[in-house]
Structure formats: C-alpha cells, structure tokens
Amino acid sequence: MSGFSFVFTSTVFKDKMENKERGNFSELLSELIVLADEVASLAKNSEIEVDIFAEFAMLVEKFPPIFNDLRDKSTVLDKPPIRKSLESLENELRRAKALTKSTNLRQPIKQTEDITHDIGRSLGLLLVASLEVSADFREKIGTLQRQLMNAKFDGNLSQTSSPKSELTSTDTKLTGEIEEEIIDVSIDDVVLQLKNGNDEEFAIALLRLKEFLRNERLDGGLINEEAIIAILFNRLGSCKADNRLAIMRLLRSFAFGNDEKKEKMVDIEFLSAVVKSLTRDSEERREAVGLLLDLSDISAVRRRIGRIQGCIVMLVAILNGDDPVASHDAAKLLDILSSNTQNALHMAEAGYFRPLVHYLKEGPDMNKILMATALSRLELTDHSKLSLGEDGAIEPLVSMFSTGKFESKLSALNALQNLSSLTENVQHLIRSGIAGSLLQLLFSVTSVLMTLREPASAILARIAQSESILVNEDVAQQMLSLLNLSSPIIQGHLLEALNNIAAHPGASKVRSKMKEKGALQLLLPFLKENNIKIRSKVLHLLYTLSKDLTDELTEHLDETHLYNIVDIVSSSTSKIEQAAAVGILSNLPASDKKVTDILKRANLLPILITIMNSVTGSNSSTTNSLADSIASVIIRFTNPSDKKLQLLSAEHGVISLLVKLLSSGSAITKSKAAISLAQLSQNSVSLRKSRKSRWLCVSPSVNAYCEVHDGYCFVNRTFCLVKAGAVSPLIQLLEDPGREVVEAALYALSTLLQDEIWEGGVNCIAKLSGVQGIIRSLQVVDAKVQEKALWMLERIFKFAEHRVKYGESAQVVLIDLAQKSDSRLKSTVAKVLAELELLQAQSSYF
C-alpha cells in the first residue's frame, strides 16, 4: 500500500468516527469552510507541481462561499440527504488535503484530476439533495460541479467527459504495473485480451485501453471503435462485477458529448445487457442508469429501451430507491421515455402514474381515452389508488365524463369506478360535483347512453358512503324510483347506494321519506328474487330500515313475507345474508303474538339454534352480528307470559345454548341471553315440583332437589338457573364493562330473590361469591342498574353473616350514592343502610 493510500484510509476512518459524534449541522459547515481554506492554502503554497496545484486551489476556493450560504439556511436544510452529501464532500476534501501535503506523487496530474472529479461527484450529491434552495444557488453549485468534473490539469481548465473518471483510485496499483510495458503492447493485443481474456486478463486489458484513450492513441485510426464497443457490450453480460462497472464507466466516457459514438451503442442486445445491470448492486445500478440516460439522446435508443422486458419496472424501482443520484437519473430517463404513450402505460403498470395523469390532463382526446381505458383495467392497490387521487387523476376524468363524447364518457366512468373504491378518492369525486350528473344519466332513455348506466350506478354507490350525499334529501327517492326500471347489475348498485345512504347516523329524515314514498312495498317483493346478490342487498336495506321503522314493517310484513325470510335463514349458505334476514326478524316487536305464532309455525327456533351452535366461537363481524340477532329473536320465544312457548323452546335446547352464550360472543349477545334466562327463571317457582307433592309418579333423584326453589327442579321443565349452571356465568357478567350486560345479569339473578324463595337465592349467590359483584354494580352510572342492585342488597343484608362480611365494603359506595343519587333512589339506599344499622329506620331518607 502506498504512503498516500495509507494516509487516506486512516484519515477517512478517523473522519467517519468524528462525523458520527457530530450532531450540529452549522458546526459541520463551519468545519468544512476551515477545511476548504486549508486545502486551498496548502495547494497554493506547494513547492511541487506548482502550476497543477495552483489551478486546483482556484477550484477549491469556490467552496467556502457555498458553505457559507448553506450555513445561513441551516434550519431549513438540515436533512439526512444533505448531511450525507456534505460528509462525503468532507471526506474528499480531507483526501485532497493529504494529496497536497504529499511530497512523493508518482502521477501528479492523474492523481489531482481523480481527486477533483471525486469532489465533483460528491458536490453532485449535494445538488440532487438540495431541492429546497433557490434556482440561482443551485446554478452556482451546478456550475462548480461541471468545472470540477471537466477539470484537466495541463496548465489550463478544459472540458473532458462528465462520467466517472476513466482511471479510479482502485486502478492505481495495476496502472503502475503496466505503465512501463504499455509502450510495448499493441492495441491489437489489448483488443485480443478484451475479447478472449479471463477476468484478470480482461481487467488488465481495460486499464491498458484506458491508457491508450488517455494518451489519445486511438485517433490515428488504429482501432475500429465500433468493434471495441461491441466487445465491451458482449463482455458486460459475462464478466465480474468490478469489470462490469469499469466497462460502463468506459462506455460513458466513449459516449460523452459524441452522438456518433452513441449511434454505435443502439443495438438492442447491447442495451439489454445494460438493462440487466439495473438489477445489480447500487454502484452498478447507478452507472447503468447514467449510461442509459446518456444514450437517450438517440431516438433509436428511446424507442428500444421501453421494449426491453423489465427495464421500465426497474427504473421505477430505482426512482423510488434511496440512492439520490440513481433516483435523479431514473426520473429524468422515465420523463424522456414517457413521450411514448406505450411507455407511459408500462410505467403505470409498474406503479408510476405521473406520466399517465399528465396525458389525462393534456394532449389529444385519443391519448386521454387510451389512458383512462388502461386505468379502468389495471389491478390497483389502495396505495396506487391513493397516489392517483393525489396526483390529480380524478378531476380530468370527471371532465372527460362531463364534456366528452361517448367513448370519452365510457372510458372515464370505468376508470372512476376503479378509483372510487378508496374513501379518499370518494371525497375527490364529491368535491367534483359529479353526483348530480350521474343521477341524471341514470334517468336517461337515450339508447347510446344506456351502457354508461352500470359504471355510473357503481360510482354512485361508492359516493353514497359519504354523509355529504344527504345534502340532497331526494336522492334516495330518485334511486328508489329507478329500481324496477333497471337491469340486475344496476339494481345491485342502486340497492347498495340506498343502504349506504340509509345507514348514515344522520339519515333519519331520509329513512322517514323512504317509508312515506313506499320503500317497503317496493322492496318486499324482492324477497322472492332468484338473483341471490339482489336479494341479499334488499335484505340489508330492509334490515337498515327496520331499525327505526319497526311498527311500519310489522304492518307490511304478512305471513308470506315472514315465511320467505325464514326460508332464506334456513336455506342461505351466506352468513352475511342470514345475519340480515335474522336482523329484520329481531327488530319486529317481541310483544306481537301474531308474528310469534307465524314464526313458530315456520319452525324458526330450531333453525336458529342450529345456526347459533355452528357459529359459536367464531369472532368475525358477520357472525357476531348474526349471533346478536339470534339472541334477540330468542327473547320472543322465552316470553314469561307464555309457558307453553317456553316449554317448547326448552325442548329445543335453548337453555343450554343461552348459558353457553353468557361466556362467549359480543356484549349484545350476552345481555340478550341473560334477558331470556331471566324470563324463563321467572316461572321456575310456579313450575317447581314440591317435595310433598302427591302427583309424582316416580320419585325424583336426590340431585333434582333445588335448595333455592325448595323443590324438585329440571332444566327443561322448570327452567331453573341453578340446575342449568347459569348462576356463576351470570355473576361473572357483573364484571363486564357494558352497562346493558350488567343490567341483564342483575335482572336474571334477581329472579332468584323472589318473595317465596329469596332466602335460598341469597345463600346461593353468596356461596358463589356474587355479593361483591352486586356491590360493585352500584358504581355503574345508570339508575336502572343501581335500583336493581339496591333491591337485591336490601334482601342480602337481612342476613347478619352477610352484613358482617360485606357491610364495610358496601357502606362506602352506599353513602356516596346517597349523596349523589336522585330522590327516587335515596329511599332505597336508606333502606339498605338501615339493614346495615348505619341509619335509623325513621331517617328522613325514607
């Protein structure tokens, strides 16, 4: 290793360590100013190679003003890419400092040119990274960068090629080895080694070729340049990475500023070899992109590059990569290639959409139609749709639809349909004001426009997801009037749009208007629809409407309609459709006996139990919704005023299902299950079999005796919560964060404290550690929950042992409740406090 190489390596290592520790951007620039001044001073005062170093010093002296300007803008420009480029500049200037201090330079001209070009490349990184600075300042950086890259130290500053220096620092050792023998080697020998030599021989031949080039020994016509270019391109596909890099740098030197030489590089096979390097390591990628960009001046190259498989895809990947130089060159090359519409389409397929959007905004109608058609057919990710929306694709497409001829309208609508599945793009569509035009188109009877109705209705369905559509309260009625006049596909989109509109929280007026305009009469016949997609969407819309049109729905649902819905529940293979159908039934008033009788005859209950058993344990939104609705319908079949119906439900196994639901499912499912168990338990006292009964044909087993009901209890005949194993899971529900769940659990447990059986009920709840849960439920901010818990605690604290065990923890909550609750609860609180002997019976709280 030479003395200079050792100094350079150790200096770079030391500098990297210092840069890691330096955090202040302004401080970095101050150090660079000092370093640049020091390098310029050393160069001017050098006692060797005075003329060379004097010219070098003139270039370095131009750096401090640039660094000063950057320091003034440090708060804006302190960003990782700029910091990285400045650190690269610092490393190169330190190399330059070591060079100017050296007293033993073997090739002073070449070494000075190399370091100057390397400083120029680092300054190029700064130019790419400094997008925020003014154009004048960027021009100042660009001018200096060109001077550095074109520097040739022979007594004046003259132009050479801008690509990377033909002889890099890594070539120095080999150059020294061949320097003496180069005179004795002919160009024919070099060509032969380039063509047939192994990797090592090829590397040496490349250096010899560079030496010939440097000494300008090819101008005498001794070599066929076209042949040597062909050899280099052929070797590009088979040699090692270092040699590939050297080849491309050499080819860039050939091509620089010489269109005649570029014309010799237009062969498709040559270009394909360069394109392969786009997939390799970062340095090789950078040179490959640079070479393709250099050659893109030639029209034949521009035509052919886009046709090479994978080229545009890789250029887009490099554009989005983290190499600023390669990314900058890739952007310029893609911009050049995008003048061809086919290339613009390939770029869109690769995820780069700006050229496509540009064509949508400007140019002839045929190009716009071409781009819109492509956009309608592309499989777009959400990220791609977002990029297109942000790049401004939607506005020109809306303009094409509004003002264009039929083909423009059709391609624009299909493209908008593809983009409208993203919520952010829906907002662009709404702001464009397209909704009114789409509705108008749906009412059109012009035959040529009929084919536009399908994408128009699909876009409307997407726009309807936004509440802003409610600004026009008549839009839903207009869509309803089109239902029976449309094809199945359009009907599907209209139904989806109507459901989206009706489902908005602020759509109560719209739902009322839909009812007034006969929406239910219009929708119910669709329950017999053979098209499953249409039927499913009708069910969803009816379910949405049924949430606040309960009474109206009951009026219009006759026995046939109910049987149709039950048949759908029974036969549908879609859980989504089943959830909507059961949801409609769950919203019918549970007190309507006529509806209950029809559903009983339709054998609905065993169907629901079978479905529920099949979905228990699943946790998707659809199965949760289905379970919620089934649990709601079961409340109808456990009505405490109809013991026969309760017995029928028990025979179908509803009680064991309800107990299972207490420990699984959503809060709604748990609360509904608890309510059904409470309704069943209300009749347990009257259905129990007394131990003294003379009507027992067979003596029940000892296990049948229930201490709570003081009689013989059976799950399916007396609906006993104790025998069903429901008490413990109900107590667990008292810890649930949901108010409705706690209220339903208290309702069910309170049935164990009815007048005839309350002592046994208290002991059962206490034995299963339920008292503390009831006390905690007093902290639920809900009057119904608190009232039920107080009623239960009043009975529990009639037992001295429970007063002793739980009184202390209860009194803090009770006193707080007495102070904060309304007058209606204060009386009950006082009774409980009196049981705890904390309040006189004659207290004013009564």
Tab-separated table of C-alpha atoms in Angstrom, residues 25 29 67 221 238 309 360 421 507 511 522 535 671 702 716 765 772 806 838:
chain	number	residue	atom	x	y	z
A	25	PHE	CA	-25.304	20.977	11.132
A	29	LEU	CA	-20.426	23.607	7.669
A	67	PHE	CA	-20.785	26.531	2.526
A	221	GLY	CA	-7.452	5.047	-36.877
A	238	SER	CA	-20.414	-12.449	-18.541
A	309	GLN	CA	-38.523	-6.560	-20.662
A	360	LEU	CA	-55.173	12.678	-18.922
A	421	SER	CA	-63.350	2.057	-4.053
A	507	ALA	CA	-80.248	9.837	7.813
A	511	ARG	CA	-85.441	6.918	6.110
A	522	LEU	CA	-91.290	-1.669	-3.319
A	535	ARG	CA	-81.957	-10.490	-2.671
A	671	SER	CA	-77.132	-9.272	27.511
A	702	VAL	CA	-81.677	-36.553	45.115
A	716	ASN	CA	-86.085	-28.242	30.517
A	765	ILE	CA	-75.479	-16.010	45.242
A	772	GLN	CA	-69.223	-8.290	45.852
A	806	TYR	CA	-69.730	-7.334	53.065
A	838	LEU	CA	-75.903	2.696	59.673
